[in-house]
């Protein structure tokens, strides 16, 4: 059985990273809908910028890539 503190920390981390997951999903949906042109380079730059923002804002709560 998981310790309540670990479960609470996991839940808090999940809520913190949620906006970044939503941003990734929204970009993918925009590409799929044809609103953005599919581009591997643009995808890479978007992912790098979003990852940097996540690490800057969340610090130790950010995911490690």
mmCIF file of C-alpha atoms in Angstrom:
data_model
loop_
_atom_site.group_PDB
_atom_site.id
_atom_site.type_symbol
_atom_site.label_atom_id
_atom_site.label_comp_id
_atom_site.label_asym_id
_atom_site.label_seq_id
_atom_site.Cartn_x
_atom_site.Cartn_y
_atom_site.Cartn_z
ATOM 1 C CA UNK A 1 0.000 0.000 0.000
ATOM 2 C CA UNK A 2 1.242 3.450 -0.927
ATOM 3 C CA UNK A 3 2.095 6.008 1.737
ATOM 4 C CA UNK A 4 -0.450 8.895 1.851
ATOM 5 C CA UNK A 5 2.326 11.476 1.462
ATOM 6 C CA UNK A 6 3.609 9.798 -1.688
ATOM 7 C CA UNK A 7 0.099 9.588 -3.108
ATOM 8 C CA UNK A 8 -0.512 13.277 -2.359
ATOM 9 C CA UNK A 9 2.805 14.278 -3.953
ATOM 10 C CA UNK A 10 1.994 12.230 -7.039
ATOM 11 C CA UNK A 11 -1.427 13.852 -7.318
ATOM 12 C CA UNK A 12 0.031 17.352 -6.885
ATOM 13 C CA UNK A 13 2.642 16.691 -9.557
ATOM 14 C CA UNK A 14 -0.066 15.404 -11.895
ATOM 15 C CA UNK A 15 -2.050 18.614 -11.491
ATOM 16 C CA UNK A 16 1.056 20.742 -12.045
ATOM 17 C CA UNK A 17 2.004 19.119 -15.349
ATOM 18 C CA UNK A 18 -1.564 19.036 -16.670
ATOM 19 C CA UNK A 19 -1.428 22.439 -18.452
ATOM 20 C CA UNK A 20 1.657 21.319 -20.374
ATOM 21 C CA UNK A 21 -0.052 18.105 -21.470
ATOM 22 C CA UNK A 22 -3.069 20.135 -22.584
ATOM 23 C CA UNK A 23 -0.821 22.452 -24.621
ATOM 24 C CA UNK A 24 0.766 19.450 -26.347
ATOM 25 C CA UNK A 25 -2.651 17.951 -27.082
ATOM 26 C CA UNK A 26 -3.971 21.264 -28.415
ATOM 27 C CA UNK A 27 -1.041 21.636 -30.805
ATOM 28 C CA UNK A 28 -1.525 18.075 -32.046
ATOM 29 C CA UNK A 29 -5.243 18.725 -32.565
ATOM 30 C CA UNK A 30 -4.503 21.944 -34.469
ATOM 31 C CA UNK A 31 -2.115 20.107 -36.789
ATOM 32 C CA UNK A 32 -4.602 17.305 -37.286
ATOM 33 C CA UNK A 33 -7.379 19.801 -38.054
ATOM 34 C CA UNK A 34 -5.186 21.540 -40.626
ATOM 35 C CA UNK A 35 -4.855 24.796 -38.682
ATOM 36 C CA UNK A 36 -1.091 24.360 -38.426
ATOM 37 C CA UNK A 37 1.134 22.940 -41.103
ATOM 38 C CA UNK A 38 2.735 19.627 -40.126
ATOM 39 C CA UNK A 39 6.443 20.186 -39.599
ATOM 40 C CA UNK A 40 8.950 18.071 -37.727
ATOM 41 C CA UNK A 41 11.129 21.120 -37.105
ATOM 42 C CA UNK A 42 8.241 23.180 -35.733
ATOM 43 C CA UNK A 43 7.181 20.252 -33.553
ATOM 44 C CA UNK A 44 10.704 19.953 -32.182
ATOM 45 C CA UNK A 45 10.934 23.677 -31.425
ATOM 46 C CA UNK A 46 7.509 23.655 -29.756
ATOM 47 C CA UNK A 47 8.448 20.643 -27.636
ATOM 48 C CA UNK A 48 11.761 22.218 -26.604
ATOM 49 C CA UNK A 49 10.157 25.530 -25.674
ATOM 50 C CA UNK A 50 7.346 23.894 -23.734
ATOM 51 C CA UNK A 51 9.797 21.590 -21.947
ATOM 52 C CA UNK A 52 11.987 24.550 -20.978
ATOM 53 C CA UNK A 53 8.961 26.455 -19.700
ATOM 54 C CA UNK A 54 7.812 23.435 -17.694
ATOM 55 C CA UNK A 55 11.238 23.058 -16.073
ATOM 56 C CA UNK A 56 11.503 26.773 -15.375
ATOM 57 C CA UNK A 57 8.047 27.004 -13.795
ATOM 58 C CA UNK A 58 7.881 23.688 -11.944
ATOM 59 C CA UNK A 59 11.506 23.095 -11.057
ATOM 60 C CA UNK A 60 11.774 19.741 -9.266
ATOM 61 C CA UNK A 61 8.151 18.846 -10.079
ATOM 62 C CA UNK A 62 8.815 18.940 -13.820
ATOM 63 C CA UNK A 63 9.182 15.698 -15.735
ATOM 64 C CA UNK A 64 12.677 14.578 -16.617
ATOM 65 C CA UNK A 65 13.210 13.944 -20.324
#
